[in-house]
Structure formats: C-alpha cells, structure tokens
Coordinates of C-alpha atoms in Angstrom, one line a residue:
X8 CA 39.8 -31.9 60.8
X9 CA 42.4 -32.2 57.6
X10 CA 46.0 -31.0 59.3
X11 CA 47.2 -28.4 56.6
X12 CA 51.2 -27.2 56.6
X13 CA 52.2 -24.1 55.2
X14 CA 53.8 -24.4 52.3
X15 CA 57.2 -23.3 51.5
X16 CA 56.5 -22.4 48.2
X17 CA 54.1 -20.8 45.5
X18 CA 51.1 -23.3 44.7
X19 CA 52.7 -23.7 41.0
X20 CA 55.7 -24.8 42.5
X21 CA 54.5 -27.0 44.9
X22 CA 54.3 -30.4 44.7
X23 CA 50.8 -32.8 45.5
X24 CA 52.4 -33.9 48.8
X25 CA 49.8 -36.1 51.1
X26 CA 52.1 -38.5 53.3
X27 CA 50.1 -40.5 56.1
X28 CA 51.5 -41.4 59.1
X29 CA 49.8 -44.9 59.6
X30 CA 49.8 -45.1 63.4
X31 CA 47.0 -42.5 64.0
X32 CA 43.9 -41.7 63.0
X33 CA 44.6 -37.6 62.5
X34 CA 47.2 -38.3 59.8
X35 CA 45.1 -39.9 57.4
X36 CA 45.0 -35.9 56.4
X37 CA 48.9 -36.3 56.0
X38 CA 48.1 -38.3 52.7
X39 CA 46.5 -35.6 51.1
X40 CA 48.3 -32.8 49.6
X41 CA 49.6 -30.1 52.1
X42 CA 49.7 -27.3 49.1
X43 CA 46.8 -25.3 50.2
X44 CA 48.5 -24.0 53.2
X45 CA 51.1 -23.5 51.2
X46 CA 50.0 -21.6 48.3
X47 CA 49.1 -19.1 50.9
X48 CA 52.8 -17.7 51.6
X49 CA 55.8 -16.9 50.2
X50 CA 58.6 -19.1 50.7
X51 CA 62.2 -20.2 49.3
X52 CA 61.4 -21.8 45.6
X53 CA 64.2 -25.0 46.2
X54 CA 61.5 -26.4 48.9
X55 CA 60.3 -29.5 46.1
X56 CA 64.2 -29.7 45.9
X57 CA 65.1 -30.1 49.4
X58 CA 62.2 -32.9 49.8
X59 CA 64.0 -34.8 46.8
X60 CA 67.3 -34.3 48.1
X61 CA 66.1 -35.4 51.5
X62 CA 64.4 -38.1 50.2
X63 CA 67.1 -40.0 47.8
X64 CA 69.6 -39.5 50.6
X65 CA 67.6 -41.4 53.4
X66 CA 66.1 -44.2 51.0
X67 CA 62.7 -42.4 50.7
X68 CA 62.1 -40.9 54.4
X69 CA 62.1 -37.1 55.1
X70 CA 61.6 -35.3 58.5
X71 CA 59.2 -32.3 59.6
X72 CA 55.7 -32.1 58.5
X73 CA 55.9 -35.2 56.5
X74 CA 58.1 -38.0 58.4
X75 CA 56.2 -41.2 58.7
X76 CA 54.4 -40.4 55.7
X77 CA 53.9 -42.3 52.3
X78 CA 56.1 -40.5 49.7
X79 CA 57.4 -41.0 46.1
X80 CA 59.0 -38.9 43.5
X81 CA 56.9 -38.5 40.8
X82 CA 59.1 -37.4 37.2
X83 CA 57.0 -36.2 34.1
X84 CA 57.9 -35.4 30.9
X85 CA 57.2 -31.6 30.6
X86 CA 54.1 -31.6 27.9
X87 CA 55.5 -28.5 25.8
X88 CA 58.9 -28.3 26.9
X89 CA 60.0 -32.5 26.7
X90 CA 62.0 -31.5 29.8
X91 CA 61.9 -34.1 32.9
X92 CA 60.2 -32.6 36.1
X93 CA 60.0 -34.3 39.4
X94 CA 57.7 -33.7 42.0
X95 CA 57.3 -35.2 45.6
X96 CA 53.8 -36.9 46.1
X97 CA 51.8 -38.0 48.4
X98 CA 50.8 -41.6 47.4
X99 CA 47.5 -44.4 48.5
X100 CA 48.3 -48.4 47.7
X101 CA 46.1 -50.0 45.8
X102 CA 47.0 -53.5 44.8
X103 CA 49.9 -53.8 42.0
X104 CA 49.3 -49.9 41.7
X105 CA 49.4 -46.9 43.3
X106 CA 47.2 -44.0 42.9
X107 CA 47.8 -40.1 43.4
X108 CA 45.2 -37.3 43.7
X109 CA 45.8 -33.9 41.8
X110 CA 43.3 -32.0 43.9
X111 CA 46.2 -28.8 44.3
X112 CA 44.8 -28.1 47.3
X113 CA 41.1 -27.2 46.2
X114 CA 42.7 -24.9 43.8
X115 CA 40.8 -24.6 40.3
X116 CA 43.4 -25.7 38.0
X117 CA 45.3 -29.0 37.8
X118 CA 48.9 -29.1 38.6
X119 CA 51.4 -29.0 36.1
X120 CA 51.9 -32.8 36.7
X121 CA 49.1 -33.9 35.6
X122 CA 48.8 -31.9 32.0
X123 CA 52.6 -33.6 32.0
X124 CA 51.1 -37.0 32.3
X125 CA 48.2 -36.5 30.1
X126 CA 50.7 -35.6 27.2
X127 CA 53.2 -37.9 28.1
X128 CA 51.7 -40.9 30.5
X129 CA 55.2 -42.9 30.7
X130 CA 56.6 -41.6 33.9
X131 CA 59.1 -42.5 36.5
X132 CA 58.2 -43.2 39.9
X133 CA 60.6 -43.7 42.9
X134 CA 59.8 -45.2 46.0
X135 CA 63.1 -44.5 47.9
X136 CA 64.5 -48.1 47.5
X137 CA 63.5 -49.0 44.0
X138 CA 63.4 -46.4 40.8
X139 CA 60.9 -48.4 38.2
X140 CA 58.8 -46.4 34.8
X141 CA 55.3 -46.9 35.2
X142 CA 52.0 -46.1 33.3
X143 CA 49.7 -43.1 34.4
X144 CA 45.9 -43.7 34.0
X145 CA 43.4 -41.0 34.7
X146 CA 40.5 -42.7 36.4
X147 CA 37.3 -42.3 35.2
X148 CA 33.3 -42.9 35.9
X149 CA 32.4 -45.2 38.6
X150 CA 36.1 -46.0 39.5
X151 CA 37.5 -42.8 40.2
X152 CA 34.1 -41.7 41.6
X153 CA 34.9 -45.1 44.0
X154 CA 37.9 -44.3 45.1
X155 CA 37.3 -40.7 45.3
X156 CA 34.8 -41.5 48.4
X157 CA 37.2 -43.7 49.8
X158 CA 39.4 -40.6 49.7
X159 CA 37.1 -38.9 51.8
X160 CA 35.5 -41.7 54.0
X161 CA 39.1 -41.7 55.4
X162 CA 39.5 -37.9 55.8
X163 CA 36.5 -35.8 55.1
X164 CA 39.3 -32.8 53.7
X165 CA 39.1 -34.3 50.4
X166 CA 35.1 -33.3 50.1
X167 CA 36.4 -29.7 51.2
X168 CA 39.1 -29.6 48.4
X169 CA 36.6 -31.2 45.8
X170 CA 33.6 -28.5 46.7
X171 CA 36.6 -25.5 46.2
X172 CA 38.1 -26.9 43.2
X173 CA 34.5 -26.3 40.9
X174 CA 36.6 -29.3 38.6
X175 CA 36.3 -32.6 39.2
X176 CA 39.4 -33.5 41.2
X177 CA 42.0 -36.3 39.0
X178 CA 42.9 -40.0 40.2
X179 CA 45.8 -41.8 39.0
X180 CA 46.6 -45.0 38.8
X181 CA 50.1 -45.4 38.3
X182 CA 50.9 -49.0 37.5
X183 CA 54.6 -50.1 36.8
X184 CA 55.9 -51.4 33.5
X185 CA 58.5 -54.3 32.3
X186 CA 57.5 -56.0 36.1
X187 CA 58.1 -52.9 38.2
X188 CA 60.0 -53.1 41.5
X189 CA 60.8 -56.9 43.0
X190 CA 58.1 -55.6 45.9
X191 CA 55.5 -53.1 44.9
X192 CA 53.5 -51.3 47.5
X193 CA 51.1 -53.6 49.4
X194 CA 47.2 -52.9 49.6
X195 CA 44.5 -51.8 48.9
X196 CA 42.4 -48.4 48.4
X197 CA 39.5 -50.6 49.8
X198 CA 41.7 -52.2 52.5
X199 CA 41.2 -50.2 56.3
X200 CA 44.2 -49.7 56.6
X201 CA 45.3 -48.0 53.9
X202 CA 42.1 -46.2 53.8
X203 CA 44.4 -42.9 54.2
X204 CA 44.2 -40.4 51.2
X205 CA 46.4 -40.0 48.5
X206 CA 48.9 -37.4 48.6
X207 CA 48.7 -34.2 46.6
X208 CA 49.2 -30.5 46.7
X209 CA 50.9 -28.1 43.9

C-alpha cells in the first residue's frame, strides 16, 4: 500500500513531493507525491520553504518523511505573474533526463507548476550539488502512457491517484540545457532499480 504523509500545508501550496528511499521495497510510494495527505489539514504555509531551506543547506538531503528520498527544486516562471516559483519535487531518472509526475495527489486540477511550465518550459532545476536550466516536455501518447505504467508497476498508488484525478495525470521530461550538470542523474525509468515513481504532490 502507497505510504501517504500529511501534509503541512494546503494542496495549492504544496509541492509534487515523491522521494524514494531505494533500499526497500515500501518506499517506492516515497517517490510519488505525498500532497494528498496533506491537502487534507491545515498546517503552517512556510512548509515548501522549510524543505528548500533544508535542502540547499545539506546539499540536497532533508530529514522526516522524506530522508533518503530523491528530491530536486523545481523553479517556474509564474505563467501570469513572470514571477519565479520553486517547488520541492519528487523526481524518477530516466537516462540524460529526469521526469516528474503532476498527479496533485489524485486531485482534479494540475498544480500550479505545471500551467508555469506549459507557459514558460525553460526552468531551473537543482539537484542539491549542481543548479543547471533545463527544458520541460509534457509527455504524450504512447510514451507518457509507457512510463505512466512503469509508475504504477512500481507502486500501484499511482493507478489510485490516476482513477481520482478524472484528467489524465502529466509526465515531464525535464532534460538540461547548454550540457547540464558534469553528472546528470543515472538510469533509467525502464531500469529495476529505479522503477520507483516520480515524485509529486501540490
């Protein structure tokens, strides 16, 4: 069963965090996006603000519900204000990219993110060692529909979001511009051991 954490803040606020802890089989549910939970309560609004904070200061590792788990900062260019958001994300490896999944917890809207991306698909992307733009892609067809069961082959919490939703849930493939960082993330979406979900919850 998908582990779900309540989140500290309202699902608008909320970020599409999905870390996985690699070493066991339970936290491939740690990749997907722990906003449902969240949405659910009422909570201090600076939580997305702590994980950055967190996450600059200890070269891209955070404690509590998400240590061990994959994690960027994801910064958009706000689609009617031009403004620069960042949001914490939950991430899968796939080759020379990386992909992210704005399921929002099942809810039936996109996050903001992703209507920031779709205006504006430069973004920036920081891993916690290296800080590199890159080049959102929505997935479509037979690709995203590809990765979307390797989503769920890995944890079936994906199919629950996806049947909530009543949209068809966003992949992105963020792949880094002018060379990206000296190492990008390794692996695959098809590789076993990455098979773990992507990250995302708003």
């Amino acid at each position: 069963m998908p582990i779900e954490v309540p989140c500290p803040q309202p699902q608008s606020a909320c970020g599409d965090l999905a870390p996985p802890a690699p070493q066991s089989p339970t936290t491939t549910a740690h990749t997907r996006d722990f906003t449902h939970a969240w949405s659910r309560q009422s909570m201090p609004n600076n939580f997305n603000q702590q994980i950055i904070e967190e996450f600059r200061a200890n070269a891209g590792r955070v404690g509590g519900p998400f240590e061990g788990g994959r994690l960027l900062l994801l910064t958009t260019t706000g689609a009617r204000t031009g403004t620069h958001h960042t949001t914490p994300l939950g991430y899968l490896p796939d080759g020379e990219r990386i992909l992210i999944i704005a399921s929002a917890g099942g809810a039936p809207t996109h996050p903001a993110w992703y209507h920031n991306l779709l205006a504006n698909p430069r973004v920036t992307v920081e891993d916690g060692i290296f800080t590199y733009p890159a080049q959102a892609t929505v997935l479509k067809g037979r690709e995203r529909d590809h990765l979307f069961a390797r989503a769920v082959q890995a944890d079936p919490g994906w199919a629950d979001y996806q049947a909530r939703a009543g949209r068809v849930i966003p992949i992105i493939a963020l792949t880094p511009l002018n060379g990206g960082p000296p190492a990008s993330p390794s692996g695959s979406a098809d590789s076993p051991k990455n098979q773990s979900p992507p990250p995302e919850r708003r």
